mmCIF file of C-alpha atoms in Angstrom:
data_model
loop_
_atom_site.group_PDB
_atom_site.id
_atom_site.type_symbol
_atom_site.label_atom_id
_atom_site.label_comp_id
_atom_site.label_asym_id
_atom_site.label_seq_id
_atom_site.Cartn_x
_atom_site.Cartn_y
_atom_site.Cartn_z
ATOM 1 C CA MET A 927 75.548 137.593 57.028
ATOM 2 C CA SER A 928 75.679 139.756 53.946
ATOM 3 C CA VAL A 929 76.895 136.997 51.637
ATOM 4 C CA SER A 930 74.263 135.814 49.143
ATOM 5 C CA ALA A 931 73.223 132.170 48.957
ATOM 6 C CA THR A 932 72.005 132.351 45.374
ATOM 7 C CA SER A 933 72.299 129.232 43.219
ATOM 8 C CA HIS A 934 72.290 128.598 39.470
ATOM 9 C CA LEU A 935 70.296 125.368 39.871
ATOM 10 C CA PRO A 936 66.628 125.430 38.783
ATOM 11 C CA VAL A 937 64.147 125.763 41.604
ATOM 12 C CA GLY A 938 63.149 122.335 42.869
ATOM 13 C CA THR A 939 66.357 120.608 41.762
ATOM 14 C CA PRO A 940 67.419 118.090 44.441
ATOM 15 C CA ASP A 941 70.507 119.083 46.404
ATOM 16 C CA PRO A 942 71.577 115.908 48.232
ATOM 17 C CA GLU A 943 74.663 117.633 49.679
ATOM 18 C CA HIS A 944 72.662 120.647 50.946
ATOM 19 C CA LEU A 945 75.283 122.817 49.295
ATOM 20 C CA ARG A 946 72.861 125.586 48.399
ATOM 21 C CA ASP A 947 71.929 125.978 52.056
ATOM 22 C CA ARG A 948 75.601 126.219 52.996
ATOM 23 C CA LEU A 949 76.778 128.512 50.198
ATOM 24 C CA PRO A 950 76.937 131.608 52.457
ATOM 25 C CA PHE A 951 79.368 129.813 54.740
ATOM 26 C CA LEU A 952 81.382 128.399 51.855
ATOM 27 C CA ARG A 953 81.665 131.760 50.130
ATOM 28 C CA ARG A 954 82.896 133.246 53.367
ATOM 29 C CA ARG A 955 85.406 130.393 53.570
ATOM 30 C CA ASN A 956 86.874 131.464 50.235
ATOM 31 C CA MET A 957 87.012 135.085 51.387
ATOM 32 C CA VAL A 958 88.880 134.160 54.573
ATOM 33 C CA LEU A 959 91.230 131.902 52.582
ATOM 34 C CA ARG A 960 92.119 134.717 50.182
ATOM 35 C CA GLY A 961 92.495 137.233 52.989
ATOM 36 C CA THR A 962 94.722 134.957 55.056
ATOM 37 C CA ARG A 963 96.954 134.128 52.110
ATOM 38 C CA ALA A 964 97.302 137.811 51.213
ATOM 39 C CA PHE A 965 98.093 138.704 54.841
ATOM 40 C CA LEU A 966 100.891 136.146 55.167
ATOM 41 C CA GLU A 967 102.358 136.814 51.738
ATOM 42 C CA ALA A 968 102.436 140.552 52.511
ATOM 43 C CA ARG A 969 104.571 139.677 55.530
ATOM 44 C CA GLY A 970 107.078 137.808 53.407
ATOM 45 C CA CYS A 971 105.900 134.254 54.045
ATOM 46 C CA MET A 972 106.250 131.690 51.269
ATOM 47 C CA GLU A 973 103.466 129.167 50.725
ATOM 48 C CA VAL A 974 104.702 125.559 50.677
ATOM 49 C CA GLU A 975 103.300 122.058 50.264
ATOM 50 C CA THR A 976 104.397 118.922 52.090
ATOM 51 C CA PRO A 977 103.402 115.245 51.702
ATOM 52 C CA CYS A 978 100.201 114.090 53.359
ATOM 53 C CA ALA A 979 101.239 110.417 53.488
ATOM 54 C CA THR A 980 104.375 110.004 55.586
ATOM 55 C CA PRO A 981 106.212 107.284 57.543
ATOM 56 C CA THR A 982 105.849 109.353 60.755
ATOM 57 C CA PRO A 983 102.476 111.097 61.215
ATOM 58 C CA GLY A 984 103.416 112.925 64.439
ATOM 59 C CA GLU A 985 104.201 112.070 68.043
ATOM 60 C CA GLU A 986 101.276 113.435 70.071
ATOM 61 C CA VAL A 987 100.315 110.730 72.530
ATOM 62 C CA HIS A 988 96.544 110.746 72.167
ATOM 63 C CA LEU A 989 96.137 111.317 68.422
ATOM 64 C CA LEU A 990 95.154 108.320 66.297
ATOM 65 C CA PRO A 991 96.362 108.582 62.683
ATOM 66 C CA PHE A 992 94.831 107.061 59.571
ATOM 67 C CA GLN A 993 97.019 104.318 58.116
ATOM 68 C CA THR A 994 97.677 103.430 54.488
ATOM 69 C CA MET A 995 100.224 101.422 52.487
ATOM 70 C CA ARG A 996 102.690 102.400 49.777
ATOM 71 C CA GLU A 997 103.385 99.728 47.167
ATOM 72 C CA THR A 998 106.428 100.107 44.909
ATOM 73 C CA PRO A 999 106.598 98.863 41.283
ATOM 74 C CA ASP A 1000 108.752 95.940 42.418
ATOM 75 C CA GLY A 1001 106.179 94.840 44.985
ATOM 76 C CA GLN A 1002 107.688 96.224 48.179
ATOM 77 C CA ARG A 1003 105.252 97.545 50.768
ATOM 78 C CA GLN A 1004 105.806 100.391 53.222
ATOM 79 C CA PRO A 1005 103.296 101.441 55.898
ATOM 80 C CA LEU A 1006 102.445 105.138 55.693
ATOM 81 C CA PHE A 1007 100.165 107.413 57.692
ATOM 82 C CA LEU A 1008 98.149 110.501 56.848
ATOM 83 C CA HIS A 1009 99.813 113.205 58.877
ATOM 84 C CA THR A 1010 98.120 114.697 61.927
ATOM 85 C CA SER A 1011 100.076 117.923 61.291
ATOM 86 C CA PRO A 1012 102.585 119.106 58.652
ATOM 87 C CA GLU A 1013 104.834 120.400 61.438
ATOM 88 C CA PHE A 1014 107.784 118.027 61.032
ATOM 89 C CA ALA A 1015 108.091 118.564 57.279
ATOM 90 C CA MET A 1016 107.665 122.330 57.527
ATOM 91 C CA LYS A 1017 110.422 122.572 60.123
ATOM 92 C CA ARG A 1018 112.725 120.727 57.738
ATOM 93 C CA ILE A 1019 111.973 123.396 55.130
ATOM 94 C CA VAL A 1020 112.748 126.182 57.607
ATOM 95 C CA ALA A 1021 115.974 124.441 58.604
ATOM 96 C CA ALA A 1022 117.033 124.079 54.958
ATOM 97 C CA THR A 1023 116.090 127.589 53.792
ATOM 98 C CA GLY A 1024 115.734 129.893 56.799
ATOM 99 C CA LEU A 1025 112.553 131.221 55.167
ATOM 100 C CA PRO A 1026 109.231 132.090 56.819
ATOM 101 C CA VAL A 1027 106.706 129.632 55.403
ATOM 102 C CA PHE A 1028 103.003 128.821 55.617
ATOM 103 C CA GLN A 1029 100.683 126.066 54.445
ATOM 104 C CA PHE A 1030 96.956 125.348 54.265
ATOM 105 C CA ALA A 1031 97.359 121.635 55.013
ATOM 106 C CA ARG A 1032 94.760 118.901 54.929
ATOM 107 C CA VAL A 1033 95.309 116.839 58.087
ATOM 108 C CA TRP A 1034 93.681 113.711 59.508
ATOM 109 C CA ARG A 1035 92.914 112.605 63.059
ATOM 110 C CA ASN A 1036 90.991 109.376 63.471
ATOM 111 C CA GLY A 1037 88.449 108.616 66.162
ATOM 112 C CA GLU A 1038 87.469 112.273 66.660
ATOM 113 C CA ALA A 1039 84.317 114.150 65.689
ATOM 114 C CA SER A 1040 82.266 116.977 67.198
ATOM 115 C CA ALA A 1041 80.542 120.208 66.235
ATOM 116 C CA THR A 1042 83.975 121.863 65.962
ATOM 117 C CA HIS A 1043 86.112 118.952 64.752
ATOM 118 C CA ALA A 1044 86.059 116.727 61.667
ATOM 119 C CA PRO A 1045 88.420 113.757 61.195
ATOM 120 C CA GLU A 1046 89.738 115.434 58.019
ATOM 121 C CA PHE A 1047 90.195 119.195 58.294
ATOM 122 C CA THR A 1048 92.369 122.127 57.229
ATOM 123 C CA MET A 1049 95.232 123.309 59.384
ATOM 124 C CA LEU A 1050 96.886 126.650 58.712
ATOM 125 C CA GLU A 1051 100.494 126.479 59.890
ATOM 126 C CA TRP A 1052 103.160 129.120 59.609
ATOM 127 C CA TYR A 1053 106.712 129.530 60.912
ATOM 128 C CA GLN A 1054 108.563 132.778 61.503
ATOM 129 C CA PRO A 1055 112.360 132.496 61.881
ATOM 130 C CA GLY A 1056 113.781 135.095 64.222
ATOM 131 C CA MET A 1057 110.385 135.997 65.688
ATOM 132 C CA PRO A 1058 109.816 135.497 69.437
ATOM 133 C CA LEU A 1059 106.541 134.108 70.704
ATOM 134 C CA THR A 1060 105.360 137.579 71.708
ATOM 135 C CA GLY A 1061 105.833 138.694 68.103
ATOM 136 C CA LEU A 1062 103.859 135.700 66.870
ATOM 137 C CA MET A 1063 101.024 136.661 69.206
ATOM 138 C CA ASP A 1064 101.094 140.166 67.710
ATOM 139 C CA GLU A 1065 100.982 138.706 64.199
ATOM 140 C CA THR A 1066 98.202 136.234 64.993
ATOM 141 C CA GLU A 1067 96.108 138.987 66.553
ATOM 142 C CA ALA A 1068 96.632 141.182 63.474
ATOM 143 C CA LEU A 1069 95.595 138.296 61.176
ATOM 144 C CA LEU A 1070 92.366 137.615 63.056
ATOM 145 C CA LYS A 1071 91.462 141.291 63.135
ATOM 146 C CA ALA A 1072 92.090 141.446 59.370
ATOM 147 C CA VAL A 1073 89.862 138.501 58.377
ATOM 148 C CA LEU A 1074 87.130 138.403 61.048
ATOM 149 C CA PRO A 1075 84.128 140.716 61.532
ATOM 150 C CA PRO A 1076 84.517 143.499 64.128
ATOM 151 C CA THR A 1077 81.916 141.836 66.366
ATOM 152 C CA ILE A 1078 81.295 138.094 66.669
ATOM 153 C CA HIS A 1079 78.293 136.492 68.365
ATOM 154 C CA ARG A 1080 78.642 132.809 69.151
ATOM 155 C CA ASN A 1081 76.556 130.911 71.708
ATOM 156 C CA THR A 1082 76.603 133.132 74.808
ATOM 157 C CA CYS A 1083 79.769 134.994 73.773
ATOM 158 C CA THR A 1084 80.113 138.369 72.100
ATOM 159 C CA LEU A 1085 83.650 139.110 70.924
ATOM 160 C CA ASP A 1086 84.706 142.710 70.420
ATOM 161 C CA MET A 1087 87.572 142.320 67.958
ATOM 162 C CA SER A 1088 88.626 145.964 68.424
ATOM 163 C CA LEU A 1089 89.863 145.147 71.935
ATOM 164 C CA PRO A 1090 93.454 144.004 72.522
ATOM 165 C CA PHE A 1091 93.537 140.220 72.868
ATOM 166 C CA GLU A 1092 94.017 139.001 76.434
ATOM 167 C CA ARG A 1093 97.400 137.458 77.289
ATOM 168 C CA LEU A 1094 97.089 135.215 80.310
ATOM 169 C CA SER A 1095 99.707 132.840 81.693
ATOM 170 C CA MET A 1096 98.568 129.347 82.613
ATOM 171 C CA GLU A 1097 99.717 129.992 86.184
ATOM 172 C CA GLU A 1098 97.535 133.128 86.464
ATOM 173 C CA ALA A 1099 94.596 131.418 84.724
ATOM 174 C CA PHE A 1100 94.569 128.590 87.275
ATOM 175 C CA ARG A 1101 94.971 131.026 90.136
ATOM 176 C CA ARG A 1102 92.160 133.264 88.878
ATOM 177 C CA HIS A 1103 89.638 130.702 87.661
ATOM 178 C CA ALA A 1104 90.433 127.548 89.669
ATOM 179 C CA GLY A 1105 91.928 128.969 92.860
ATOM 180 C CA VAL A 1106 95.055 126.855 92.338
ATOM 181 C CA ASP A 1107 98.774 127.606 92.605
ATOM 182 C CA LEU A 1108 99.522 125.306 89.693
ATOM 183 C CA LEU A 1109 103.270 125.100 89.134
ATOM 184 C CA PRO A 1110 104.305 123.772 92.577
ATOM 185 C CA THR A 1111 101.990 120.781 92.047
ATOM 186 C CA GLN A 1112 103.585 119.561 88.786
ATOM 187 C CA GLY A 1113 103.829 115.771 88.825
ATOM 188 C CA ASN A 1114 101.836 115.457 92.069
ATOM 189 C CA ALA A 1115 98.233 114.639 91.223
ATOM 190 C CA GLN A 1116 97.142 114.495 94.864
ATOM 191 C CA ALA A 1117 98.554 117.966 95.548
ATOM 192 C CA LEU A 1118 96.740 119.384 92.522
ATOM 193 C CA ALA A 1119 93.469 117.718 93.537
ATOM 194 C CA HIS A 1120 93.787 119.071 97.083
ATOM 195 C CA ALA A 1121 94.525 122.581 95.822
ATOM 196 C CA ALA A 1122 91.563 122.424 93.411
ATOM 197 C CA GLY A 1123 89.195 121.035 96.044
ATOM 198 C CA CYS A 1124 88.304 117.972 94.010
ATOM 199 C CA SER A 1125 88.768 114.219 94.188
ATOM 200 C CA LEU A 1126 91.068 112.200 91.976
ATOM 201 C CA ARG A 1127 89.351 109.746 89.702
ATOM 202 C CA GLU A 1128 90.583 106.182 89.569
ATOM 203 C CA GLY A 1129 93.921 106.038 87.756
ATOM 204 C CA GLU A 1130 93.973 109.807 87.180
ATOM 205 C CA LEU A 1131 97.477 111.239 86.820
ATOM 206 C CA TRP A 1132 98.583 114.866 87.218
ATOM 207 C CA GLU A 1133 98.338 115.453 83.469
ATOM 208 C CA ASP A 1134 94.809 114.009 83.376
ATOM 209 C CA LEU A 1135 93.635 116.248 86.216
ATOM 210 C CA PHE A 1136 95.399 119.265 84.708
ATOM 211 C CA PHE A 1137 93.440 118.855 81.474
ATOM 212 C CA ARG A 1138 90.192 118.145 83.347
ATOM 213 C CA LEU A 1139 90.528 121.414 85.239
ATOM 214 C CA LEU A 1140 91.565 123.215 82.071
ATOM 215 C CA LEU A 1141 88.438 121.949 80.311
ATOM 216 C CA GLU A 1142 86.009 122.447 83.203
ATOM 217 C CA ARG A 1143 87.228 125.655 84.856
ATOM 218 C CA ILE A 1144 89.633 127.572 82.637
ATOM 219 C CA GLU A 1145 88.352 127.260 79.067
ATOM 220 C CA PRO A 1146 84.743 128.283 79.909
ATOM 221 C CA ALA A 1147 86.053 131.456 81.583
ATOM 222 C CA ILE A 1148 88.382 132.795 78.864
ATOM 223 C CA GLY A 1149 87.906 134.154 75.357
ATOM 224 C CA GLN A 1150 84.344 135.275 76.130
ATOM 225 C CA THR A 1151 84.504 138.979 75.245
ATOM 226 C CA ARG A 1152 87.822 139.016 73.377
ATOM 227 C CA PRO A 1153 90.189 136.254 72.244
ATOM 228 C CA THR A 1154 92.638 135.005 74.882
ATOM 229 C CA PHE A 1155 96.225 133.808 74.463
ATOM 230 C CA LEU A 1156 96.866 131.211 77.199
ATOM 231 C CA THR A 1157 100.647 131.291 77.623
ATOM 232 C CA HIS A 1158 103.547 129.704 79.555
ATOM 233 C CA TRP A 1159 102.329 126.131 79.824
ATOM 234 C CA PRO A 1160 103.745 123.767 82.476
ATOM 235 C CA ALA A 1161 107.055 122.306 81.329
ATOM 236 C CA SER A 1162 105.559 118.811 81.275
ATOM 237 C CA GLN A 1163 103.277 120.059 78.478
ATOM 238 C CA ALA A 1164 106.086 121.579 76.402
ATOM 239 C CA ALA A 1165 105.626 119.165 73.445
ATOM 240 C CA LEU A 1166 107.907 120.686 70.769
ATOM 241 C CA ALA A 1167 108.427 124.011 72.561
ATOM 242 C CA ARG A 1168 111.497 125.372 74.328
ATOM 243 C CA LYS A 1169 111.435 125.695 78.081
ATOM 244 C CA ASP A 1170 111.541 129.258 79.347
ATOM 245 C CA PRO A 1171 115.216 129.997 80.141
ATOM 246 C CA THR A 1172 114.084 132.358 82.929
ATOM 247 C CA ASP A 1173 111.769 129.773 84.524
ATOM 248 C CA PRO A 1174 112.318 126.121 83.533
ATOM 249 C CA ARG A 1175 109.020 125.178 85.183
ATOM 250 C CA VAL A 1176 107.198 126.514 82.120
ATOM 251 C CA ALA A 1177 107.378 126.125 78.345
ATOM 252 C CA LEU A 1178 107.267 128.890 75.738
ATOM 253 C CA ARG A 1179 103.932 127.814 74.325
ATOM 254 C CA PHE A 1180 100.537 129.426 73.868
ATOM 255 C CA GLU A 1181 97.067 128.396 72.798
ATOM 256 C CA LEU A 1182 94.462 130.818 71.483
ATOM 257 C CA TYR A 1183 90.822 130.643 72.603
ATOM 258 C CA ALA A 1184 87.848 132.566 71.222
ATOM 259 C CA ALA A 1185 84.114 132.208 71.900
ATOM 260 C CA GLY A 1186 84.422 128.765 73.421
ATOM 261 C CA MET A 1187 86.775 127.325 70.784
ATOM 262 C CA GLU A 1188 90.461 126.503 70.870
ATOM 263 C CA LEU A 1189 91.768 128.099 67.677
ATOM 264 C CA ALA A 1190 95.542 127.697 67.693
ATOM 265 C CA ASN A 1191 98.577 126.132 69.348
ATOM 266 C CA ALA A 1192 102.010 127.749 69.078
ATOM 267 C CA PHE A 1193 105.596 127.105 70.186
ATOM 268 C CA ASP A 1194 108.877 128.873 70.489
ATOM 269 C CA GLU A 1195 110.378 125.937 68.640
ATOM 270 C CA LEU A 1196 112.788 123.531 70.298
ATOM 271 C CA THR A 1197 115.943 123.112 68.183
ATOM 272 C CA ASP A 1198 117.928 120.777 70.471
ATOM 273 C CA PRO A 1199 117.806 117.337 68.791
ATOM 274 C CA ALA A 1200 118.889 115.428 71.903
ATOM 275 C CA GLU A 1201 116.145 116.916 74.055
ATOM 276 C CA GLN A 1202 113.587 116.445 71.270
ATOM 277 C CA ARG A 1203 114.593 112.790 70.863
ATOM 278 C CA GLN A 1204 114.179 112.263 74.591
ATOM 279 C CA ARG A 1205 110.715 113.834 74.538
ATOM 280 C CA PHE A 1206 109.699 111.703 71.556
ATOM 281 C CA ALA A 1207 110.886 108.586 73.402
ATOM 282 C CA GLN A 1208 108.808 109.527 76.445
ATOM 283 C CA ASP A 1209 105.752 110.160 74.272
ATOM 284 C CA ARG A 1210 106.198 106.804 72.551
ATOM 285 C CA ALA A 1211 106.472 104.960 75.846
ATOM 286 C CA GLU A 1212 103.328 106.652 77.155
ATOM 287 C CA ARG A 1213 101.409 105.966 73.936
ATOM 288 C CA GLN A 1214 102.417 102.297 73.996
ATOM 289 C CA SER A 1215 101.320 102.029 77.629
ATOM 290 C CA LEU A 1216 97.954 103.708 77.057
ATOM 291 C CA TYR A 1217 97.183 102.267 73.621
ATOM 292 C CA PRO A 1218 99.102 98.986 73.229
ATOM 293 C CA THR A 1219 97.109 97.872 70.161
ATOM 294 C CA ARG A 1220 97.721 101.019 68.109
ATOM 295 C CA PRO A 1221 100.218 100.996 65.232
ATOM 296 C CA THR A 1222 103.808 102.139 65.677
ATOM 297 C CA TRP A 1223 106.093 104.027 63.293
ATOM 298 C CA PRO A 1224 109.742 105.020 62.971
ATOM 299 C CA MET A 1225 111.008 108.150 64.676
ATOM 300 C CA ASP A 1226 111.460 111.060 62.259
ATOM 301 C CA GLU A 1227 115.242 111.023 61.943
ATOM 302 C CA LYS A 1228 115.128 113.597 59.128
ATOM 303 C CA LEU A 1229 113.542 116.104 61.488
ATOM 304 C CA LEU A 1230 116.014 115.369 64.278
ATOM 305 C CA HIS A 1231 118.898 115.781 61.813
ATOM 306 C CA ALA A 1232 117.455 119.113 60.655
ATOM 307 C CA LEU A 1233 116.817 120.683 64.066
ATOM 308 C CA PRO A 1234 120.404 121.910 64.717
ATOM 309 C CA HIS A 1235 120.239 123.812 61.421
ATOM 310 C CA MET A 1236 116.947 125.520 62.240
ATOM 311 C CA PRO A 1237 117.211 129.190 63.252
ATOM 312 C CA PRO A 1238 115.427 130.466 66.356
ATOM 313 C CA CYS A 1239 111.812 130.297 65.278
ATOM 314 C CA SER A 1240 108.214 130.513 66.406
ATOM 315 C CA GLY A 1241 105.520 128.411 64.771
ATOM 316 C CA ILE A 1242 101.754 128.118 65.018
ATOM 317 C CA ALA A 1243 99.020 125.693 63.972
ATOM 318 C CA LEU A 1244 95.589 127.284 63.560
ATOM 319 C CA GLY A 1245 92.361 125.414 62.860
ATOM 320 C CA PHE A 1246 91.299 127.097 59.629
ATOM 321 C CA ASP A 1247 87.784 125.614 59.599
ATOM 322 C CA ARG A 1248 87.164 126.995 63.090
ATOM 323 C CA LEU A 1249 88.407 130.398 61.955
ATOM 324 C CA VAL A 1250 85.830 130.244 59.143
ATOM 325 C CA MET A 1251 83.146 129.278 61.654
ATOM 326 C CA LEU A 1252 83.876 132.477 63.577
ATOM 327 C CA ALA A 1253 83.919 134.536 60.384
ATOM 328 C CA SER A 1254 80.660 133.123 59.019
ATOM 329 C CA GLY A 1255 78.596 132.422 62.108
ATOM 330 C CA ALA A 1256 78.437 128.682 61.345
ATOM 331 C CA ARG A 1257 77.489 126.535 64.325
ATOM 332 C CA HIS A 1258 78.864 123.225 63.032
ATOM 333 C CA ILE A 1259 82.122 122.513 61.254
ATOM 334 C CA GLN A 1260 80.238 120.565 58.583
ATOM 335 C CA ASP A 1261 78.663 123.854 57.490
ATOM 336 C CA VAL A 1262 82.030 125.189 56.301
ATOM 337 C CA LEU A 1263 83.185 122.015 54.474
ATOM 338 C CA TRP A 1264 82.306 121.621 50.784
ATOM 339 C CA ILE A 1265 81.721 117.854 50.794
ATOM 340 C CA GLN A 1266 81.569 115.416 53.681
ATOM 341 C CA ASP A 1267 82.006 111.659 53.230
#
């Protein structure tokens, strides 16, 4: 890196946080932050802020939120959670204003930690009304090329950022890298296992095996020489995305992979409140079955009320700390965080 790690502290001064050692990464973090903000503002996006503590932290089945408590002056108590994503609140802003918006949001996910994930991290989210998912891929590619070095070396990968990013459907990815015709197996774990030439583990459902194969066979094979958009996810993995009107077996969703890291998750946003309520109910039932001792929370009725007013829109959540890791050459997410507690 060309960024200096100079410090104003006298030589020999203790640095219990090892900040001086990490200053090159942290300076690069500030550069990427400024560049990203300038990029999105130049495209007409308005920066917004939403509450971190909320009655409904999200609805993803496997995420464990941090819990807190609001106390009112008259002594009432209301359970709150630190959000796992600002998505619900940001969609309410889009529904109310019709504006393209972005946010550098602090988010929290309990029970998770690795070299590329901290329980508290920064999520860059932005929403583009009127933009199809293909346009959002174009914009995301342009952003990464604007803020990342032209060549990135990470582990065994060398990314050439001058190349067009790969766009690969989930169906083609499984066919190419796992030898599986994926979509006809949806919901049938035994059929997927037979097609993949593997054995089902005890209690393993289709979704479990799908993600095992994604982790073991697909992810190691993509995003190695250029970033890869993995598109058109099975409809059962739609989450908050619309199903493809030309093929209801798949959802209009993509994830972005680069040098062994998942960087982003994006949807052509679902605006049908009845279908979204049904999906939330299914997620809640699955979460209660898998994790019966975890806390529960009210459904986000404000979001469901707002959805019919939301224009056609694409939205993306990008792990900003991971983006900085690519930009700076950091090997561990802790290297790009100012203070860790």
